[in-house]
Coordinates of N, CA, C and O in Angstrom, one line a residue:
X1 N -14.8 -31.1 63.9 CA -14.7 -32.3 62.9 C -14.6 -33.5 64.0 O -13.8 -33.7 64.9
X2 N -15.2 -34.5 63.3 CA -15.5 -35.8 64.4 C -14.2 -36.8 64.2 O -13.2 -36.3 63.4
X3 N -14.1 -37.6 65.1 CA -13.0 -38.5 65.2 C -12.9 -39.2 63.9 O -11.8 -39.4 63.5
X4 N -14.1 -39.7 63.5 CA -13.8 -40.5 62.4 C -13.5 -39.7 61.1 O -12.5 -40.0 60.2
X5 N -13.8 -38.5 61.0 CA -13.4 -37.8 59.9 C -11.7 -37.5 60.0 O -11.0 -37.5 59.1
X6 N -11.4 -37.3 61.4 CA -9.8 -37.0 61.4 C -9.1 -38.4 61.1 O -8.0 -38.4 60.4
X7 N -9.8 -39.4 61.5 CA -9.2 -40.7 60.9 C -9.2 -40.9 59.4 O -8.1 -41.3 59.0
X8 N -10.1 -40.4 58.7 CA -9.9 -40.3 57.3 C -9.0 -39.6 56.6 O -8.1 -39.9 55.7
X9 N -8.9 -38.4 57.2 CA -8.0 -37.3 56.8 C -6.5 -37.7 57.1 O -5.8 -37.5 56.2
X10 N -6.4 -38.3 58.2 CA -4.8 -38.6 58.9 C -4.4 -39.6 58.0 O -3.1 -39.9 57.8
X11 N -5.2 -40.8 57.8 CA -4.6 -41.9 57.3 C -4.7 -42.2 55.7 O -4.0 -42.8 55.1
X12 N -5.8 -41.5 55.1 CA -5.8 -41.6 53.7 C -5.5 -40.3 52.9 O -4.6 -40.3 52.0
X13 N -6.2 -39.3 53.0 CA -5.9 -37.9 52.4 C -4.4 -37.7 52.6 O -3.8 -36.9 51.8
X14 N -3.9 -37.7 54.0 CA -2.4 -37.3 54.3 C -1.6 -38.1 53.2 O -0.2 -37.5 52.9
X15 N -1.9 -39.2 52.7 CA -1.0 -39.8 51.7 C -0.8 -39.0 50.5 O 0.2 -39.4 49.8
X16 N -1.6 -38.0 50.1 CA -1.6 -37.2 49.1 C -1.8 -38.1 47.7 O -1.9 -37.4 46.5
X17 N -2.4 -39.3 47.9 CA -2.8 -40.3 46.8 C -4.2 -40.6 46.9 O -4.6 -41.6 46.2
X18 N -5.0 -40.2 48.0 CA -6.5 -40.2 48.1 C -7.1 -38.8 47.9 O -6.6 -38.0 48.7
X19 N -7.9 -38.6 47.0 CA -8.4 -37.4 46.8 C -9.7 -37.2 47.7 O -9.6 -36.0 48.3
X20 N -10.4 -38.3 48.0 CA -11.6 -38.0 48.9 C -11.9 -39.3 49.5 O -11.5 -40.8 49.0
X21 N -12.5 -39.3 50.6 CA -12.7 -40.5 51.4 C -14.0 -40.6 52.2 O -14.7 -39.4 52.4
X22 N -14.7 -41.6 52.5 CA -16.1 -41.6 53.0 C -16.1 -43.1 53.8 O -15.5 -44.0 53.4
X23 N -17.0 -43.0 55.0 CA -17.4 -44.3 55.5 C -18.8 -44.5 55.5 O -19.6 -43.5 55.8
X24 N -19.5 -45.5 55.1 CA -20.8 -45.8 54.7 C -21.3 -47.0 55.6 O -20.5 -47.9 55.7
X25 N -22.3 -46.8 56.5 CA -22.8 -47.6 57.4 C -23.6 -48.6 56.5 O -24.6 -48.2 55.9
X26 N -23.0 -49.8 56.7 CA -23.8 -51.1 55.7 C -25.3 -51.3 56.3 O -26.2 -51.3 55.4
X27 N -25.4 -51.4 57.6 CA -26.9 -51.8 58.3 C -27.9 -50.8 57.9 O -29.0 -50.9 57.5
X28 N -27.4 -49.4 58.3 CA -28.2 -48.4 58.0 C -28.5 -47.8 56.5 O -29.2 -46.8 56.2
X29 N -27.4 -48.4 55.8 CA -27.3 -47.8 54.3 C -27.2 -46.3 54.2 O -28.2 -45.7 53.5
X30 N -26.3 -45.8 55.0 CA -26.2 -44.4 55.1 C -24.7 -44.0 55.3 O -23.9 -44.9 55.7
X31 N -24.6 -42.5 54.9 CA -23.2 -42.1 54.9 C -22.9 -41.9 56.5 O -23.8 -41.0 57.2
X32 N -21.9 -42.4 57.1 CA -21.4 -41.9 58.2 C -20.6 -40.7 58.4 O -20.9 -39.9 59.2
X33 N -19.5 -40.5 57.6 CA -18.8 -39.4 57.6 C -18.0 -39.3 56.2 O -17.7 -40.6 55.7
X34 N -17.6 -38.3 55.9 CA -16.8 -38.0 54.6 C -15.9 -36.9 54.8 O -16.2 -36.0 55.7
X35 N -14.8 -36.9 53.8 CA -13.9 -36.0 53.8 C -14.5 -34.5 53.3 O -15.6 -34.7 52.7
X36 N -13.9 -33.5 53.6 CA -14.5 -32.3 53.3 C -14.7 -32.0 51.7 O -13.8 -32.3 51.2
X37 N -15.9 -31.6 51.3 CA -16.2 -31.5 50.0 C -16.4 -32.8 49.1 O -16.9 -32.7 48.0
X38 N -16.4 -33.9 49.9 CA -16.9 -35.2 49.1 C -18.4 -35.4 49.6 O -18.7 -36.0 50.5
X39 N -19.4 -34.9 48.6 CA -20.7 -35.4 48.7 C -20.8 -36.5 48.1 O -21.2 -36.6 47.0
X40 N -21.4 -37.3 49.1 CA -21.8 -38.7 48.4 C -23.2 -38.7 48.8 O -23.7 -38.6 49.7
X41 N -23.8 -38.9 47.5 CA -25.4 -38.7 47.3 C -26.0 -40.1 47.8 O -25.5 -41.1 47.7
X42 N -27.1 -40.0 48.2 CA -27.8 -41.3 48.8 C -27.8 -42.4 47.5 O -27.8 -43.3 47.8
X43 N -28.2 -41.9 46.3 CA -28.0 -42.8 45.0 C -26.6 -43.5 45.1 O -26.8 -44.7 44.7
X44 N -25.7 -42.9 45.4 CA -24.4 -43.5 45.3 C -24.0 -44.4 46.5 O -23.6 -45.5 46.2
X45 N -24.6 -44.2 47.6 CA -24.6 -45.1 48.7 C -25.4 -46.4 48.3 O -24.9 -47.5 48.6
X46 N -26.6 -46.2 47.9 CA -27.4 -47.3 47.4 C -26.6 -48.1 46.5 O -26.6 -49.5 46.6
X47 N -26.0 -47.5 45.5 CA -25.4 -48.2 44.5 C -24.1 -49.2 45.0 O -24.1 -50.3 44.9
X48 N -23.4 -48.3 46.0 CA -22.4 -49.2 46.7 C -23.0 -50.4 47.7 O -22.4 -51.6 47.7
X49 N -23.9 -50.1 48.6 CA -24.4 -51.0 49.5 C -25.1 -52.1 48.7 O -25.0 -53.5 48.9
X50 N -26.1 -51.7 47.8 CA -27.0 -52.9 47.2 C -26.3 -53.4 46.0 O -26.3 -54.7 45.8
X51 N -25.4 -52.8 45.3 CA -24.8 -53.3 44.0 C -23.5 -54.1 44.6 O -23.6 -55.5 44.5
X52 N -22.5 -53.5 45.2 CA -21.5 -54.2 45.4 C -21.5 -55.1 46.5 O -20.9 -56.3 46.5
X53 N -21.8 -54.6 47.5 CA -21.8 -55.3 49.1 C -22.7 -56.4 49.0 O -22.2 -57.6 49.5
X54 N -23.8 -56.6 48.2 CA -24.5 -57.7 48.0 C -23.9 -58.7 46.9 O -24.2 -59.8 46.9
X55 N -23.5 -58.1 45.8 CA -23.2 -59.0 44.8 C -21.9 -58.3 44.1 O -22.0 -57.8 42.9
X56 N -20.7 -58.6 44.5 CA -19.5 -58.1 43.9 C -19.2 -58.8 42.3 O -18.7 -58.0 41.8
X57 N -19.8 -59.8 42.1 CA -19.4 -60.6 40.8 C -20.2 -59.8 39.6 O -19.8 -59.4 38.6
X58 N -21.3 -59.2 40.2 CA -22.2 -58.4 39.4 C -21.6 -57.1 38.8 O -21.5 -56.5 37.9
X59 N -20.7 -56.5 40.1 CA -20.2 -55.2 40.0 C -19.0 -55.6 38.9 O -18.7 -54.7 38.1
X60 N -18.3 -56.6 38.9 CA -17.1 -57.1 38.2 C -17.6 -57.0 36.7 O -17.0 -56.4 35.9
X61 N -18.7 -57.8 36.4 CA -19.2 -57.9 35.2 C -19.6 -56.6 34.7 O -19.2 -56.0 33.5
X62 N -20.3 -55.7 35.4 CA -21.1 -54.6 34.6 C -20.5 -53.2 34.9 O -20.8 -52.4 34.4
X63 N -19.6 -53.2 35.7 CA -18.9 -52.1 36.3 C -19.6 -51.4 37.4 O -20.6 -51.9 38.0
X64 N -19.3 -50.1 37.5 CA -19.7 -49.5 38.7 C -20.1 -47.8 38.2 O -19.3 -47.2 37.5
X65 N -21.3 -47.4 38.6 CA -21.9 -46.0 38.4 C -21.7 -45.4 39.9 O -22.7 -45.5 40.8
X66 N -20.8 -44.3 39.8 CA -20.5 -43.7 41.1 C -20.2 -42.3 40.8 O -19.1 -42.0 39.8
X67 N -20.9 -41.4 41.4 CA -20.6 -39.9 41.4 C -20.8 -39.7 39.9 O -20.0 -38.9 39.4
X68 N -21.7 -40.1 39.3 CA -22.1 -39.8 38.1 C -21.0 -40.1 36.9 O -20.9 -39.4 35.8
X69 N -20.3 -41.1 37.2 CA -19.4 -41.5 36.4 C -19.4 -43.1 36.1 O -19.8 -43.8 37.0
X70 N -19.4 -43.7 34.9 CA -19.0 -45.1 34.8 C -17.9 -45.5 35.0 O -16.9 -45.0 34.4
X71 N -17.7 -46.8 36.1 CA -16.1 -47.0 36.1 C -15.9 -48.5 35.7 O -17.0 -49.2 35.8
X72 N -15.0 -49.0 35.0 CA -14.8 -50.3 34.8 C -14.1 -51.0 36.0 O -13.1 -50.3 36.8
X73 N -14.7 -51.9 36.5 CA -14.5 -52.9 37.7 C -13.2 -53.7 37.3 O -13.1 -54.4 36.4
X74 N -11.8 -53.2 38.0 CA -10.8 -54.2 37.8 C -10.5 -55.1 38.9 O -9.8 -56.2 38.8
X75 N -11.2 -55.1 40.0 CA -11.3 -56.0 41.0 C -12.5 -56.0 41.8 O -13.0 -55.0 42.4
X76 N -13.2 -57.2 42.2 CA -14.6 -57.1 42.9 C -14.5 -58.6 43.6 O -14.6 -59.5 42.9
X77 N -14.5 -58.5 44.9 CA -14.4 -59.7 45.8 C -15.5 -59.5 46.9 O -16.0 -58.2 47.1
X78 N -15.3 -60.3 47.8 CA -16.3 -59.8 49.0 C -15.7 -58.9 50.1 O -16.3 -58.6 50.8
X79 N -14.4 -58.5 49.6 CA -13.8 -57.6 50.8 C -13.3 -56.3 49.9 O -13.5 -55.3 50.5
X80 N -13.1 -56.3 48.7 CA -12.4 -55.1 48.0 C -13.4 -54.7 46.7 O -13.5 -56.0 45.9
X81 N -13.2 -53.7 46.4 CA -13.6 -53.5 45.0 C -12.7 -52.4 44.3 O -12.4 -51.4 45.2
X82 N -12.0 -52.3 43.2 CA -11.2 -51.4 42.7 C -11.9 -51.0 41.4 O -12.1 -52.1 40.4
X83 N -12.3 -49.9 41.0 CA -12.8 -49.5 39.6 C -12.1 -48.3 39.2 O -11.7 -47.4 39.9
X84 N -12.0 -48.1 37.8 CA -11.3 -46.9 37.4 C -12.2 -46.3 36.1 O -12.8 -47.1 35.3
X85 N -11.8 -45.2 35.9 CA -12.4 -44.4 34.6 C -11.3 -43.6 34.2 O -11.0 -42.3 34.8
X86 N -10.5 -43.9 32.9 CA -9.5 -43.2 32.6 C -8.4 -43.1 33.9 O -8.0 -44.2 34.3
X87 N -7.9 -42.0 34.2 CA -6.9 -41.8 35.2 C -7.6 -41.6 36.6 O -6.7 -41.0 37.5
X88 N -8.8 -41.7 36.7 CA -9.4 -41.7 38.1 C -9.9 -43.1 38.7 O -9.9 -43.7 37.7
X89 N -10.1 -43.1 40.0 CA -10.6 -44.4 40.3 C -11.3 -44.3 41.6 O -11.2 -43.3 42.4
X90 N -12.0 -45.4 42.1 CA -12.5 -45.6 43.3 C -12.2 -47.1 43.9 O -12.2 -47.9 43.2
X91 N -11.9 -46.9 45.2 CA -11.4 -48.2 45.9 C -12.5 -48.3 46.9 O -12.6 -47.4 47.7
X92 N -13.1 -49.5 47.1 CA -13.9 -49.8 48.0 C -13.5 -51.0 49.2 O -13.2 -51.8 48.4
X93 N -13.4 -50.8 50.3 CA -13.2 -51.8 51.4 C -14.1 -51.9 52.2 O -14.7 -51.3 53.0
X94 N -14.8 -53.2 52.3 CA -15.8 -53.9 53.0 C -15.4 -54.2 54.5 O -14.5 -55.1 54.7
X95 N -15.9 -53.7 55.5 CA -15.5 -54.2 56.9 C -17.0 -54.9 57.2 O -17.9 -54.8 56.8
X96 N -16.9 -55.2 58.6 CA -18.2 -55.8 59.2 C -19.3 -54.9 59.4 O -20.5 -55.3 59.4
X97 N -19.1 -53.5 59.3 CA -20.0 -52.4 59.9 C -20.2 -51.5 58.6 O -21.1 -50.9 58.4
X98 N -19.0 -51.3 58.0 CA -18.9 -50.0 57.1 C -18.4 -50.6 55.4 O -17.5 -51.7 55.4
X99 N -18.8 -49.6 54.8 CA -17.8 -49.6 53.4 C -17.0 -48.6 53.3 O -17.4 -47.3 53.8
X100 N -15.5 -48.7 53.3 CA -14.5 -47.5 53.3 C -14.5 -47.1 51.8 O -14.1 -48.2 51.0
X101 N -14.8 -45.9 51.5 CA -14.6 -45.7 49.9 C -13.6 -44.6 50.0 O -13.5 -43.3 50.8
X102 N -12.7 -44.6 48.9 CA -11.6 -43.8 48.5 C -11.6 -43.4 47.2 O -11.7 -44.5 46.6
X103 N -11.3 -42.3 46.8 CA -11.2 -42.0 45.3 C -9.8 -41.4 45.1 O -9.2 -40.9 46.1
X104 N -9.2 -41.7 43.9 CA -8.0 -41.0 43.4 C -8.3 -40.4 42.1 O -9.3 -40.6 41.3
X105 N -7.4 -39.3 41.6 CA -7.6 -38.5 40.5 C -6.1 -38.5 39.7 O -5.3 -39.3 40.1
X106 N -6.3 -37.9 38.4 CA -5.1 -37.9 37.8 C -4.0 -37.4 38.3 O -4.1 -36.3 39.3
X107 N -2.9 -38.2 38.4 CA -1.6 -37.6 39.0 C -1.3 -38.2 40.3 O -0.1 -38.3 40.8
X108 N -2.3 -38.9 40.8 CA -2.1 -39.9 42.1 C -1.8 -41.2 41.8 O -2.3 -41.8 40.5
X109 N -1.1 -41.7 42.4 CA -0.7 -43.3 42.4 C -1.8 -44.0 42.8 O -2.0 -44.2 44.0
X110 N -2.5 -44.8 41.9 CA -3.5 -45.9 42.5 C -3.1 -46.9 43.3 O -3.9 -47.2 44.4
X111 N -2.0 -47.2 43.2 CA -1.8 -48.3 44.0 C -1.4 -47.9 45.6 O -1.7 -48.6 46.6
X112 N -0.9 -46.5 45.8 CA -0.6 -46.1 47.1 C -2.2 -45.7 47.8 O -2.6 -45.9 48.9
X113 N -3.2 -45.4 46.8 CA -4.6 -45.2 47.2 C -5.2 -46.6 47.7 O -5.7 -46.8 48.9
X114 N -4.9 -47.7 47.0 CA -5.4 -48.9 47.5 C -4.8 -49.4 48.6 O -5.5 -50.0 49.5
X115 N -3.4 -49.5 48.7 CA -2.6 -49.8 50.0 C -3.2 -49.1 51.2 O -3.5 -49.7 52.3
X116 N -3.4 -48.0 51.1 CA -3.8 -47.1 52.2 C -5.2 -47.3 52.7 O -5.6 -47.6 53.9
X117 N -5.9 -47.5 51.6 CA -7.6 -48.0 52.0 C -7.7 -49.3 52.5 O -8.3 -49.5 53.4
X118 N -7.0 -50.1 51.9 CA -6.8 -51.7 52.4 C -6.6 -51.7 53.8 O -6.9 -52.4 54.7
X119 N -5.2 -51.1 54.1 CA -4.9 -50.9 55.5 C -5.7 -50.4 56.5 O -5.9 -50.9 57.7
X120 N -6.4 -49.3 56.2 CA -7.2 -48.7 57.1 C -8.4 -49.7 57.4 O -9.1 -49.6 58.5
X121 N -8.9 -50.3 56.3 CA -10.0 -51.3 56.3 C -9.9 -52.3 57.4 O -10.5 -52.8 58.2
X122 N -8.5 -52.9 57.2 CA -8.1 -53.9 58.1 C -8.0 -53.4 59.6 O -8.3 -54.1 60.5
X123 N -7.5 -52.2 59.9 CA -7.4 -51.6 61.1 C -8.7 -51.4 61.7 O -9.0 -51.7 62.8
X124 N -9.6 -50.7 61.0 CA -11.1 -50.7 61.5 C -11.7 -52.1 61.9 O -12.4 -52.2 62.9
X125 N -11.3 -53.2 61.0 CA -12.0 -54.4 61.3 C -11.6 -55.2 62.6 O -12.2 -55.7 63.3
X126 N -10.0 -55.1 62.7 CA -9.4 -55.9 63.8 C -9.3 -55.0 65.1 O -9.3 -55.4 66.2
X127 N -9.1 -53.5 64.8 CA -8.5 -52.9 66.1 C -9.8 -51.8 66.5 O -9.8 -51.5 67.6
X128 N -10.8 -51.9 65.6 CA -11.9 -50.8 65.9 C -13.2 -51.4 65.5 O -14.0 -50.6 65.0
X129 N -13.6 -52.6 66.2 CA -14.9 -53.3 65.8 C -16.0 -52.5 66.5 O -17.0 -52.8 65.9
X130 N -15.8 -51.6 67.3 CA -16.8 -50.7 68.1 C -17.2 -49.6 67.5 O -17.9 -48.8 67.9
X131 N -16.5 -49.1 66.3 CA -16.9 -47.8 65.6 C -18.2 -47.7 65.8 O -19.0 -48.6 65.5
X132 N -18.7 -46.4 66.2 CA -18.1 -45.2 66.1 C -17.5 -44.8 67.4 O -17.3 -43.5 67.5
X133 N -17.5 -45.6 68.5 CA -16.9 -45.3 69.8 C -15.3 -44.9 69.7 O -15.0 -44.1 70.5
X134 N -14.6 -45.0 68.8 CA -13.4 -44.7 68.5 C -12.5 -44.2 69.7 O -12.3 -43.0 70.0
X135 N -12.0 -45.3 70.1 CA -11.0 -45.1 71.2 C -9.8 -46.0 70.7 O -10.0 -47.4 70.7
X136 N -8.8 -45.2 70.5 CA -7.7 -46.2 69.9 C -6.6 -46.6 70.9 O -6.4 -45.9 71.5
X137 N -6.4 -47.9 71.0 CA -5.5 -48.4 71.8 C -4.2 -48.5 71.2 O -4.1 -48.7 69.9
X138 N -3.1 -48.3 71.8 CA -1.7 -48.5 71.4 C -1.4 -49.8 71.2 O -0.4 -50.4 70.5
X139 N -2.4 -51.0 71.4 CA -2.1 -52.4 71.2 C -2.1 -52.7 69.7 O -1.6 -53.6 69.1
X140 N -3.0 -52.0 68.9 CA -3.3 -52.1 67.5 C -2.3 -51.2 66.6 O -2.8 -50.1 66.4
X141 N -1.3 -51.8 66.3 CA -0.5 -50.9 65.3 C -0.1 -51.8 64.1 O -0.2 -53.1 64.2

């Protein structure tokens, strides 16, 4: 398992309020790493990179089609997107190099999923701008 995959598991899935997570490279428009069993298809990557990352207001108006489901967008700006479908949802946080994607399912607390994903996004942006070299400094807490 890679350092990045451990990062996703330790910071997001360990909350028990994130079902699955992935990092998508913005420049390459490709999946960098995903939690076990989270199969992000190229069409999903394209939707997130082309749709949300380039035009968050359009995503807010039209919603988001991800993993073969239509999601209603409840927040979309230059940094974050939150979308839901019934009791499930997707949270996307944009850093300078990546889109961080997390999902939650029924029985999970969406606000904890959002908080954990936003915090990891800030950590990646401020303390790990060199990803994927992943050398964690004790200065970034």
